CSV table of C-alpha atoms in Angstrom, one decimal:
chain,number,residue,atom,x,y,z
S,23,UNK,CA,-22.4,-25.5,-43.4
S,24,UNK,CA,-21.1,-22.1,-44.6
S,25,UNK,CA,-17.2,-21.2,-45.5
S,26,UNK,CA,-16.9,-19.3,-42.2
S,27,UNK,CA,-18.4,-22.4,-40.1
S,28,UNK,CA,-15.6,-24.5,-41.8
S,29,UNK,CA,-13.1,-21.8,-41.7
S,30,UNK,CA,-14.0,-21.9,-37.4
S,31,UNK,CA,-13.4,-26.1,-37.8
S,32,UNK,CA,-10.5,-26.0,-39.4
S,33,UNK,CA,-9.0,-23.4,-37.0
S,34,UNK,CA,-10.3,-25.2,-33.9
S,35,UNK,CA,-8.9,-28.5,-35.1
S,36,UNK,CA,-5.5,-26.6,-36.0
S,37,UNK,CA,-5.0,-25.2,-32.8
S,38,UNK,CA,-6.6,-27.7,-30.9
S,39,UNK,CA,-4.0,-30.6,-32.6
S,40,UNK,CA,-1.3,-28.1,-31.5
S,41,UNK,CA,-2.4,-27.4,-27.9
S,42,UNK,CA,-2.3,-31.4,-27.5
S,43,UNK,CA,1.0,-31.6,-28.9
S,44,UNK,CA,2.5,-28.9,-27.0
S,45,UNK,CA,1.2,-31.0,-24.1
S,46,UNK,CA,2.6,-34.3,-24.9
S,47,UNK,CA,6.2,-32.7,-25.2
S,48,UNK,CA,6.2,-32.8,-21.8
S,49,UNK,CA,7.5,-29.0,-21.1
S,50,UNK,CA,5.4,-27.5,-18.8
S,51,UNK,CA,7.8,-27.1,-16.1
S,52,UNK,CA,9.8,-25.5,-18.5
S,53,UNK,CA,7.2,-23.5,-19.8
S,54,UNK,CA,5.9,-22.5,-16.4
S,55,UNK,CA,9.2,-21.0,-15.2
S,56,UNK,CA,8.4,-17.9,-17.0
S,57,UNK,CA,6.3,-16.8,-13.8
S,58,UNK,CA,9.2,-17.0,-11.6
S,59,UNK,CA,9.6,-13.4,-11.4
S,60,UNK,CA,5.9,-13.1,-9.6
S,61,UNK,CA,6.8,-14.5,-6.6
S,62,UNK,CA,5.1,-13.8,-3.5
S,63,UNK,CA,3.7,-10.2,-3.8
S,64,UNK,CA,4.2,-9.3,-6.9
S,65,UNK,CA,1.4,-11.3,-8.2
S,66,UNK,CA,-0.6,-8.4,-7.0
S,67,UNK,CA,0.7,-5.4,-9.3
S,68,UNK,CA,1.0,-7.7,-12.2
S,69,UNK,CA,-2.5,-8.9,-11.7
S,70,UNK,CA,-4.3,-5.5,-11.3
S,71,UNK,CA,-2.3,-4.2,-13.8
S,72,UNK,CA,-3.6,-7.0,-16.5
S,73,UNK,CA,-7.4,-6.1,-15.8
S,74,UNK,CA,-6.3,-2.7,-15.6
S,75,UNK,CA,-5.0,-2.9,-19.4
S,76,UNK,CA,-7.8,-5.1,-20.5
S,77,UNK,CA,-10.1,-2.4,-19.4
S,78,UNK,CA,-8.3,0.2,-21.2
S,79,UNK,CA,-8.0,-2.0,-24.6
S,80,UNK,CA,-11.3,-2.7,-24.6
S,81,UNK,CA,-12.6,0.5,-23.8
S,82,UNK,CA,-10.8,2.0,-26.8
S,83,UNK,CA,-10.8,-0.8,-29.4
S,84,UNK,CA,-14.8,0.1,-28.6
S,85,UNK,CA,-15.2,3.5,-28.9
S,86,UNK,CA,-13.0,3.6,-32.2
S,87,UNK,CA,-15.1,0.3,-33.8
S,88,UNK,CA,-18.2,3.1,-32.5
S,89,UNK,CA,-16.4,6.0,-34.2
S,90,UNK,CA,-15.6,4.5,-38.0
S,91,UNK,CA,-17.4,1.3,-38.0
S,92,UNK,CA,-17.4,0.7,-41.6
S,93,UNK,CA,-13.1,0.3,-41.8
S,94,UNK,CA,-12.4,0.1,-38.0
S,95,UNK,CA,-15.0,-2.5,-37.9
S,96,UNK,CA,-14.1,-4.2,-40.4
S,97,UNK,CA,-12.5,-7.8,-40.4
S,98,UNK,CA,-11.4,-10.0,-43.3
S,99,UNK,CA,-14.0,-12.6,-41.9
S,100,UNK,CA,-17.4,-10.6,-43.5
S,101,UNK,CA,-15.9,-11.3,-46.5
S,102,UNK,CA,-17.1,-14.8,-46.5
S,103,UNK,CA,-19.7,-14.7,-44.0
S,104,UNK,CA,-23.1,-15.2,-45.2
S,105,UNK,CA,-25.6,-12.0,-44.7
S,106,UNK,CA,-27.2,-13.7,-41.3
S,107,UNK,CA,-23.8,-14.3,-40.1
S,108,UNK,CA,-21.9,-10.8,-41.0
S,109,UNK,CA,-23.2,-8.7,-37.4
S,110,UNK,CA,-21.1,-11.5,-35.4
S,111,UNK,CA,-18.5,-12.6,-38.2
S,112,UNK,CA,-15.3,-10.7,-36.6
S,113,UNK,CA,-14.0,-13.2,-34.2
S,114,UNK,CA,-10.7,-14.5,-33.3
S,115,UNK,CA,-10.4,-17.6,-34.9
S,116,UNK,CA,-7.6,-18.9,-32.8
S,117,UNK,CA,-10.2,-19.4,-30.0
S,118,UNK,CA,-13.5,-20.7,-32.5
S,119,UNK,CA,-13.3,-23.8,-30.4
S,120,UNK,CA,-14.8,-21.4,-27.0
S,121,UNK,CA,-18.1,-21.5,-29.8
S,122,UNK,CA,-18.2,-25.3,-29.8
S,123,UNK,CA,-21.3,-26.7,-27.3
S,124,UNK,CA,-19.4,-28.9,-24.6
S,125,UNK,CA,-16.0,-29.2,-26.0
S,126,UNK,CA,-15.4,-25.7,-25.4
S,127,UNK,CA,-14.6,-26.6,-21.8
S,128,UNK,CA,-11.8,-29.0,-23.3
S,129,UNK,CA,-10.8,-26.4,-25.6
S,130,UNK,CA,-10.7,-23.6,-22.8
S,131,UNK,CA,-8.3,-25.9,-20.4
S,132,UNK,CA,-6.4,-26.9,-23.1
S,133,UNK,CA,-5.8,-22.9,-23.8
S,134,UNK,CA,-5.5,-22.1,-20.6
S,135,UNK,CA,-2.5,-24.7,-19.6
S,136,UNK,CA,-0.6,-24.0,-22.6
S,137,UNK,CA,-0.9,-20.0,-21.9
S,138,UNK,CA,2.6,-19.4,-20.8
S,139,UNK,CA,4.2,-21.2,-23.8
S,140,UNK,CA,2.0,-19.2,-26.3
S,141,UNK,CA,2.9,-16.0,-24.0
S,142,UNK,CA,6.7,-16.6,-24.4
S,143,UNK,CA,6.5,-16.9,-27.8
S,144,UNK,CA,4.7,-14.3,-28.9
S,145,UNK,CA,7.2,-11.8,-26.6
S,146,UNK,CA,10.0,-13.3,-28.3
S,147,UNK,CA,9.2,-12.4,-31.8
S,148,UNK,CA,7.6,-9.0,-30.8
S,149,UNK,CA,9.4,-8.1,-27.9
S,150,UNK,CA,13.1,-9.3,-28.0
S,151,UNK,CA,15.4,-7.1,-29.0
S,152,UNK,CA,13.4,-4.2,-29.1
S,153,UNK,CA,14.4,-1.0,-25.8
S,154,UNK,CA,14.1,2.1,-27.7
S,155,UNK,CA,10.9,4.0,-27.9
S,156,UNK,CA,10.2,4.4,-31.6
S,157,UNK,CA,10.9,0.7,-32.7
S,158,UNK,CA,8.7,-0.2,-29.2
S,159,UNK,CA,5.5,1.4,-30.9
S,160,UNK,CA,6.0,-0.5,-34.5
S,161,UNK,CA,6.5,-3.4,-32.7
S,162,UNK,CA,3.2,-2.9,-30.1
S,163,UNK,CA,1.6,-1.9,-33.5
S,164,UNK,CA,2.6,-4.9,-35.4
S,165,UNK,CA,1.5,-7.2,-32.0
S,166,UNK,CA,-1.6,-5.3,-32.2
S,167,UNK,CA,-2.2,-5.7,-36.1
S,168,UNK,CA,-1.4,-9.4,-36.2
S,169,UNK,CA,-4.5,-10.2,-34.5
S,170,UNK,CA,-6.4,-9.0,-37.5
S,171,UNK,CA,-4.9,-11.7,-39.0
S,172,UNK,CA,-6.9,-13.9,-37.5
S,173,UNK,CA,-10.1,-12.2,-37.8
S,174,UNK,CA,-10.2,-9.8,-34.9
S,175,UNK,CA,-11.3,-6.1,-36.3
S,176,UNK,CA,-9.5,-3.2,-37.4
S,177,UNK,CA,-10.3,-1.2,-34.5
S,178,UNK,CA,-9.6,-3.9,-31.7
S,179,UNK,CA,-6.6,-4.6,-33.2
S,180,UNK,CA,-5.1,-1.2,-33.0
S,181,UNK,CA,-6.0,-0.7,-29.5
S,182,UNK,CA,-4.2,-4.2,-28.1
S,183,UNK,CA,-1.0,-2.4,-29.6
S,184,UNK,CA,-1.2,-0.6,-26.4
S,185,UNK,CA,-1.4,-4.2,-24.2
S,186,UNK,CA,1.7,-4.6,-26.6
S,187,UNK,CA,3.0,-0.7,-24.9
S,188,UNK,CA,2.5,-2.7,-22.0
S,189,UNK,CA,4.4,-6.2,-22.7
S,190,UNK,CA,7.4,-4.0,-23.9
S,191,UNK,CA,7.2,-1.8,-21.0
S,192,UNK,CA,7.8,-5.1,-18.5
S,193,UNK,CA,10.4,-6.3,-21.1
S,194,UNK,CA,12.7,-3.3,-20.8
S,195,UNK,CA,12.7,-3.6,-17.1
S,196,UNK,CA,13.3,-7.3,-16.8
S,197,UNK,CA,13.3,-8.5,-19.8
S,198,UNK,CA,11.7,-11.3,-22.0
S,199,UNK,CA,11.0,-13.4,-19.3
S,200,UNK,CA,9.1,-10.7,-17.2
S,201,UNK,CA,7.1,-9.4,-20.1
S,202,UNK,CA,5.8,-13.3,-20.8
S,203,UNK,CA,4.7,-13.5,-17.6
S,204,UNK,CA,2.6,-10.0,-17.6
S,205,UNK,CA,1.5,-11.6,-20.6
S,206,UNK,CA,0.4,-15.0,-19.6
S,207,UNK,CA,-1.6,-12.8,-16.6
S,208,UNK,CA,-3.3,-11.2,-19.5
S,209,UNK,CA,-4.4,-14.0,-21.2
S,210,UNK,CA,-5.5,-16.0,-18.1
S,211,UNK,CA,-7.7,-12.9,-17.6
S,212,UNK,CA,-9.2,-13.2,-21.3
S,213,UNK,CA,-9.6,-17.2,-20.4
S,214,UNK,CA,-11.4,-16.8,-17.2
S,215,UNK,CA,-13.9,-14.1,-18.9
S,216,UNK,CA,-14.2,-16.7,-21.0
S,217,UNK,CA,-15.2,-19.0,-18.7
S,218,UNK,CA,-17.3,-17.1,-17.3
S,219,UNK,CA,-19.5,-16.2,-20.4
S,220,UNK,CA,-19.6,-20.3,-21.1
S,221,UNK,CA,-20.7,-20.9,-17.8
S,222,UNK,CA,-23.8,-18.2,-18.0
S,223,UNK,CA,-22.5,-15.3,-15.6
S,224,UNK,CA,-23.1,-12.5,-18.0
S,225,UNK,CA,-26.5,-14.6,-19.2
S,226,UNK,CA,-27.9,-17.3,-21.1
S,227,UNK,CA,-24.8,-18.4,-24.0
């Protein structure tokens, strides 16, 4: 077993111990009130507007890995991957447990259920507080950067800054609550793309 096989372990068992425990508090409906402002047809807007973005972060988190692969390419994570595992090192390590035969089913629902809390958070420390364009960009470039944290590459990380553009620009007109719900969307698109690879849409896993 290699350091970044363990490293994927001990995140999976992190997050997944979390996930459960999030659960067990019993919050959901709490947690679920975020989408409130979606009602009726605005779940459409919202909705197209979270592929929309994911297209556009993708596309360019792409084409700048493509341009400067050897620094926008880069994550922490090759560091203590083994030669055979460097090409597919850079992953998020939040979600190793979507690599795990079987219980990444588990993991995904348990992901997917507790997307609104995670959401809410996340807007909270990146989002609150923030209406004016200049500190808006540092903190969609911080949102953005953080994700290299956990072992997503240079490159990618810069361009979900701009999903970040896009949290802040639902923030300022309804605030936090608004922007965790256009980001819960945005996860729950991630999740079912996920769920979609697992189950063999885009080919064998």
């Amino acid at each position: 077993m290699t350091p970044l096989t363990i490293l994927g372990w001990a995140a999976t068992a992190w997050v997944t111990v979390n996930l459960v425990l999030a659960l067990r508090r019993g919050t959901l409906k709490e947690d679920y009130q975020v989408l409130e402002c979606l009602k009726g047809w605005k779940w459409l807007p919202a909705l197209l507007g979270a592929w929309a973005v994911l297209v556009v972060i993708v596309t360019v988190g792409l084409v700048l890995v493509a341009l400067w692969p050897q620094v926008l390419g880069f994550s922490w994570l090759q560091l203590i991957a083994t030669p055979a595992e460097k090409p597919g090192a850079a992953r998020n390590l939040i979600a190793s447990g979507l690599q795990i035969p079987v219980f990444a089913w588990v993991f995904l629902g348990l992901l997917a259920v507790n997307v609104p809390r995670l959401a809410l958070n996340e807007e909270y420390v990146f989002r609150k507080g923030h209406y004016h364009f200049w500190p808006i960009v540092w903190q969609s470039l911080k949102f953005g950067l953080a994700h290299c944290i956990v072992g997503v590459p240079l490159g990618i990380g810069l361009s979900l800054g701009l999903a970040g553009g896009w949290f802040a620009y639902q923030y300022r007109i309804g605030g936090v609550l608004r922007s965790g719900a256009y980001h819960a969307l945005h996860n729950w698109t991630l999740l079912l793309l996920a769920g979609l690879y697992l189950g063999g849409a885009f080919g064998p896993v």
